[in-house]
C-alpha positions as CSV (number, residue, x, y, z in Angstrom):
1,M,0.0,0.0,0.0
2,L,2.7,2.5,1.0
3,A,4.9,1.3,-1.9
4,S,2.1,2.0,-4.4
5,L,1.6,5.4,-2.9
6,I,5.3,6.3,-3.1
7,A,5.4,4.9,-6.7
8,S,2.4,7.1,-7.7
9,F,4.2,10.1,-6.3
10,A,7.4,9.2,-8.1
11,T,5.6,8.8,-11.5
12,G,3.7,12.0,-11.2
13,E,0.4,10.1,-11.4
14,T,-0.9,11.9,-8.4
15,I,-0.3,15.3,-9.9
16,L,-2.1,14.3,-13.1
17,A,-5.1,13.0,-11.0
18,L,-5.2,16.3,-9.1
19,R,-5.2,18.2,-12.4
20,R,-8.0,16.1,-13.7
21,T,-10.0,16.6,-10.5
22,R,-9.5,20.3,-10.7
23,R,-10.6,20.5,-14.3
24,V,-13.7,18.4,-13.5
25,A,-14.6,20.6,-10.5
26,A,-14.2,23.8,-12.6
27,A,-16.4,22.3,-15.4
28,Y,-19.1,21.4,-12.9
29,L,-18.9,24.8,-11.2
30,A,-19.3,26.6,-14.5
31,A,-22.2,24.3,-15.5
32,G,-23.9,24.9,-12.1
33,I,-23.5,28.7,-12.4
34,A,-24.9,28.6,-16.0
35,G,-27.8,26.4,-14.8
36,L,-28.6,28.8,-11.9
37,C,-28.6,31.8,-14.3
38,G,-30.9,29.9,-16.6
39,A,-33.3,29.1,-13.8
40,G,-33.2,32.7,-12.7
41,F,-34.2,33.9,-16.1
42,L,-37.0,31.4,-16.3
43,V,-38.3,32.6,-12.9
44,G,-38.1,36.2,-14.2
45,A,-40.0,35.3,-17.3
46,A,-42.6,33.5,-15.3
47,F,-43.0,36.6,-13.1
48,I,-43.4,38.8,-16.1
49,W,-46.0,36.5,-17.6
50,A,-47.9,36.4,-14.2
51,A,-47.6,40.1,-13.8
52,E,-49.2,40.7,-17.2
53,K,-51.9,38.2,-16.6
54,F,-52.8,38.9,-12.9
55,G,-51.2,42.2,-12.0
56,H,-47.8,43.2,-10.5
57,L,-48.9,43.0,-6.8
58,E,-50.7,39.7,-7.2
59,A,-47.8,38.1,-9.1
60,A,-45.3,39.3,-6.4
61,I,-47.5,37.9,-3.6
62,G,-48.0,34.6,-5.5
63,F,-44.3,34.2,-6.2
64,G,-43.4,35.1,-2.6
65,L,-45.8,32.6,-1.2
66,G,-44.7,30.0,-3.7
67,F,-41.0,30.4,-2.7
68,L,-41.9,30.3,1.0
69,L,-43.9,27.1,0.5
70,L,-41.0,25.6,-1.4
71,A,-38.6,26.6,1.4
72,G,-40.9,25.0,4.0
73,L,-41.2,21.8,1.9
74,I,-37.4,21.6,1.5
75,L,-36.9,21.9,5.3
76,L,-39.6,19.3,6.0
77,V,-38.0,16.8,3.6
78,H,-34.6,17.5,5.1
79,K,-35.9,17.0,8.7
80,L,-37.5,13.6,7.6
81,M,-34.3,12.5,5.8
82,A,-32.1,13.6,8.7
83,G,-34.0,11.4,11.2
84,S,-33.7,8.3,8.9
85,R,-30.1,9.1,8.2
86,A,-29.3,9.4,12.0
87,R,-31.0,5.9,12.6
88,E,-28.9,4.4,9.7
89,D,-25.7,6.0,11.1
90,E,-26.5,4.6,14.5
91,R,-27.1,1.1,13.1
92,R,-23.8,1.3,11.1
93,R,-21.9,2.5,14.2
94,R,-23.2,-0.5,16.2
95,A,-22.2,-2.9,13.5
96,D,-18.8,-1.3,13.3
97,I,-18.3,-1.5,17.1
98,A,-19.4,-5.2,17.0
99,A,-17.0,-5.9,14.2
100,L,-14.2,-4.1,16.0
101,G,-14.9,-6.1,19.2
102,T,-14.9,-9.4,17.3
103,T,-11.7,-8.5,15.6
104,A,-10.0,-7.6,18.9
105,V,-11.2,-10.8,20.5
106,M,-9.9,-12.9,17.6
107,A,-6.6,-11.1,17.7
108,V,-6.1,-11.7,21.5
109,L,-7.5,-15.2,21.6
110,P,-4.4,-17.1,20.4
111,T,-2.3,-15.3,23.0
112,L,-4.7,-16.1,25.8
113,L,-5.0,-19.7,24.9
114,R,-1.2,-20.2,24.9
115,S,-0.8,-18.6,28.4
116,K,-1.3,-20.5,31.7
117,G,-4.0,-18.2,33.0
118,G,-5.6,-17.7,29.5
119,I,-8.4,-20.2,29.9
120,G,-9.4,-18.6,33.2
121,A,-9.2,-15.2,31.6
122,L,-11.6,-16.4,28.9
123,L,-14.0,-18.3,31.1
124,G,-14.5,-15.4,33.6
125,P,-16.3,-13.0,31.2
126,V,-18.2,-15.8,29.5
127,V,-19.6,-17.0,32.9
128,A,-20.4,-13.4,33.9
129,L,-22.3,-12.9,30.6
130,A,-24.2,-16.1,31.0
131,A,-25.1,-15.2,34.6
132,Y,-26.3,-11.7,33.5
133,A,-28.4,-13.2,30.7
134,I,-30.0,-15.7,33.2
135,Y,-30.7,-12.8,35.6
136,R,-32.3,-10.6,32.9
137,E,-34.5,-13.5,31.8
138,N,-35.7,-14.4,35.3
139,R,-36.2,-11.0,36.9
140,K,-39.7,-9.6,37.5
141,P,-40.8,-6.6,35.3
142,D,-40.7,-3.2,36.9
143,D,-43.8,-1.5,38.2
144,G,-42.9,1.5,36.1
145,D,-42.2,3.9,39.0
146,G,-38.5,3.3,38.9
147,V,-38.2,2.9,42.8
148,A,-37.3,-0.5,44.1
149,G,-38.7,-1.8,47.3
150,E,-41.9,0.2,47.5
Protein backbone atom coordinates (compact mmCIF):
# COMPACT_ATOMS: atom_id res chain seq x y z
CA MET A 1 0.00 0.00 0.00
CA LEU A 2 2.70 2.45 0.99
CA ALA A 3 4.89 1.32 -1.88
CA SER A 4 2.13 1.99 -4.43
CA LEU A 5 1.56 5.43 -2.90
CA ILE A 6 5.26 6.26 -3.14
CA ALA A 7 5.38 4.92 -6.69
CA SER A 8 2.42 7.06 -7.73
CA PHE A 9 4.15 10.14 -6.31
CA ALA A 10 7.36 9.23 -8.12
CA THR A 11 5.65 8.76 -11.48
CA GLY A 12 3.68 11.96 -11.24
CA GLU A 13 0.38 10.09 -11.45
CA THR A 14 -0.91 11.88 -8.37
CA ILE A 15 -0.27 15.30 -9.90
CA LEU A 16 -2.13 14.25 -13.06
CA ALA A 17 -5.06 12.98 -10.98
CA LEU A 18 -5.20 16.28 -9.08
CA ARG A 19 -5.18 18.23 -12.36
CA ARG A 20 -8.03 16.10 -13.73
CA THR A 21 -10.00 16.58 -10.53
CA ARG A 22 -9.47 20.35 -10.66
CA ARG A 23 -10.64 20.48 -14.31
CA VAL A 24 -13.75 18.42 -13.54
CA ALA A 25 -14.58 20.61 -10.54
CA ALA A 26 -14.19 23.77 -12.64
CA ALA A 27 -16.44 22.33 -15.39
CA TYR A 28 -19.14 21.37 -12.87
CA LEU A 29 -18.92 24.77 -11.18
CA ALA A 30 -19.31 26.58 -14.51
CA ALA A 31 -22.24 24.33 -15.49
CA GLY A 32 -23.86 24.94 -12.09
CA ILE A 33 -23.52 28.71 -12.41
CA ALA A 34 -24.94 28.63 -15.96
CA GLY A 35 -27.82 26.45 -14.75
CA LEU A 36 -28.62 28.84 -11.90
CA CYS A 37 -28.60 31.79 -14.31
CA GLY A 38 -30.95 29.92 -16.65
CA ALA A 39 -33.29 29.09 -13.77
CA GLY A 40 -33.20 32.74 -12.67
CA PHE A 41 -34.20 33.94 -16.13
CA LEU A 42 -37.01 31.38 -16.27
CA VAL A 43 -38.32 32.58 -12.90
CA GLY A 44 -38.08 36.17 -14.16
CA ALA A 45 -39.99 35.28 -17.34
CA ALA A 46 -42.64 33.48 -15.32
CA PHE A 47 -42.99 36.55 -13.09
CA ILE A 48 -43.39 38.85 -16.10
CA TRP A 49 -46.03 36.53 -17.56
CA ALA A 50 -47.90 36.36 -14.21
CA ALA A 51 -47.64 40.15 -13.78
CA GLU A 52 -49.20 40.73 -17.21
CA LYS A 53 -51.94 38.18 -16.57
CA PHE A 54 -52.81 38.88 -12.89
CA GLY A 55 -51.18 42.20 -12.03
CA HIS A 56 -47.84 43.16 -10.49
CA LEU A 57 -48.86 42.98 -6.83
CA GLU A 58 -50.69 39.69 -7.19
CA ALA A 59 -47.77 38.15 -9.09
CA ALA A 60 -45.30 39.30 -6.42
CA ILE A 61 -47.49 37.91 -3.61
CA GLY A 62 -47.96 34.63 -5.47
CA PHE A 63 -44.25 34.20 -6.15
CA GLY A 64 -43.38 35.12 -2.57
CA LEU A 65 -45.84 32.60 -1.15
CA GLY A 66 -44.69 29.98 -3.65
CA PHE A 67 -41.04 30.36 -2.68
CA LEU A 68 -41.91 30.32 1.05
CA LEU A 69 -43.89 27.13 0.49
CA LEU A 70 -40.97 25.63 -1.43
CA ALA A 71 -38.57 26.56 1.41
CA GLY A 72 -40.87 24.95 4.00
CA LEU A 73 -41.16 21.81 1.88
CA ILE A 74 -37.38 21.58 1.52
CA LEU A 75 -36.91 21.94 5.29
CA LEU A 76 -39.59 19.31 5.99
CA VAL A 77 -37.98 16.80 3.61
CA HIS A 78 -34.56 17.55 5.12
CA LYS A 79 -35.86 16.95 8.65
CA LEU A 80 -37.47 13.65 7.65
CA MET A 81 -34.31 12.52 5.84
CA ALA A 82 -32.08 13.59 8.74
CA GLY A 83 -34.01 11.35 11.15
CA SER A 84 -33.71 8.30 8.93
CA ARG A 85 -30.06 9.10 8.23
CA ALA A 86 -29.34 9.35 11.97
CA ARG A 87 -30.96 5.95 12.57
CA GLU A 88 -28.93 4.43 9.72
CA ASP A 89 -25.73 5.99 11.08
CA GLU A 90 -26.46 4.56 14.55
CA ARG A 91 -27.09 1.10 13.08
CA ARG A 92 -23.84 1.30 11.11
CA ARG A 93 -21.94 2.50 14.19
CA ARG A 94 -23.22 -0.46 16.23
CA ALA A 95 -22.23 -2.87 13.48
CA ASP A 96 -18.76 -1.31 13.28
CA ILE A 97 -18.31 -1.55 17.07
CA ALA A 98 -19.39 -5.19 17.03
CA ALA A 99 -16.97 -5.93 14.19
CA LEU A 100 -14.18 -4.12 16.04
CA GLY A 101 -14.88 -6.07 19.22
CA THR A 102 -14.93 -9.37 17.34
CA THR A 103 -11.67 -8.51 15.62
CA ALA A 104 -10.04 -7.57 18.92
CA VAL A 105 -11.18 -10.83 20.54
CA MET A 106 -9.95 -12.88 17.60
CA ALA A 107 -6.58 -11.10 17.74
CA VAL A 108 -6.11 -11.71 21.47
CA LEU A 109 -7.55 -15.24 21.56
CA PRO A 110 -4.42 -17.14 20.43
CA THR A 111 -2.26 -15.34 23.00
CA LEU A 112 -4.70 -16.06 25.82
CA LEU A 113 -5.01 -19.72 24.87
CA ARG A 114 -1.22 -20.17 24.94
CA SER A 115 -0.75 -18.61 28.38
CA LYS A 116 -1.27 -20.50 31.66
CA GLY A 117 -4.01 -18.21 32.96
CA GLY A 118 -5.56 -17.66 29.52
CA ILE A 119 -8.37 -20.20 29.86
CA GLY A 120 -9.45 -18.62 33.17
CA ALA A 121 -9.25 -15.15 31.62
CA LEU A 122 -11.58 -16.35 28.86
CA LEU A 123 -14.01 -18.26 31.06
CA GLY A 124 -14.52 -15.44 33.58
CA PRO A 125 -16.27 -12.99 31.22
CA VAL A 126 -18.20 -15.82 29.52
CA VAL A 127 -19.58 -17.00 32.88
CA ALA A 128 -20.40 -13.41 33.86
CA LEU A 129 -22.29 -12.85 30.59
CA ALA A 130 -24.22 -16.10 31.03
CA ALA A 131 -25.13 -15.18 34.61
CA TYR A 132 -26.32 -11.73 33.51
CA ALA A 133 -28.42 -13.25 30.72
CA ILE A 134 -30.04 -15.66 33.19
CA TYR A 135 -30.68 -12.79 35.62
CA ARG A 136 -32.34 -10.65 32.93
CA GLU A 137 -34.50 -13.53 31.79
CA ASN A 138 -35.74 -14.38 35.29
CA ARG A 139 -36.20 -10.97 36.90
CA LYS A 140 -39.67 -9.55 37.47
CA PRO A 141 -40.78 -6.64 35.29
CA ASP A 142 -40.66 -3.23 36.95
CA ASP A 143 -43.82 -1.52 38.17
CA GLY A 144 -42.90 1.51 36.08
CA ASP A 145 -42.24 3.89 38.98
CA GLY A 146 -38.48 3.25 38.94
CA VAL A 147 -38.22 2.94 42.76
CA ALA A 148 -37.26 -0.48 44.13
CA GLY A 149 -38.74 -1.84 47.34
CA GLU A 150 -41.90 0.25 47.50
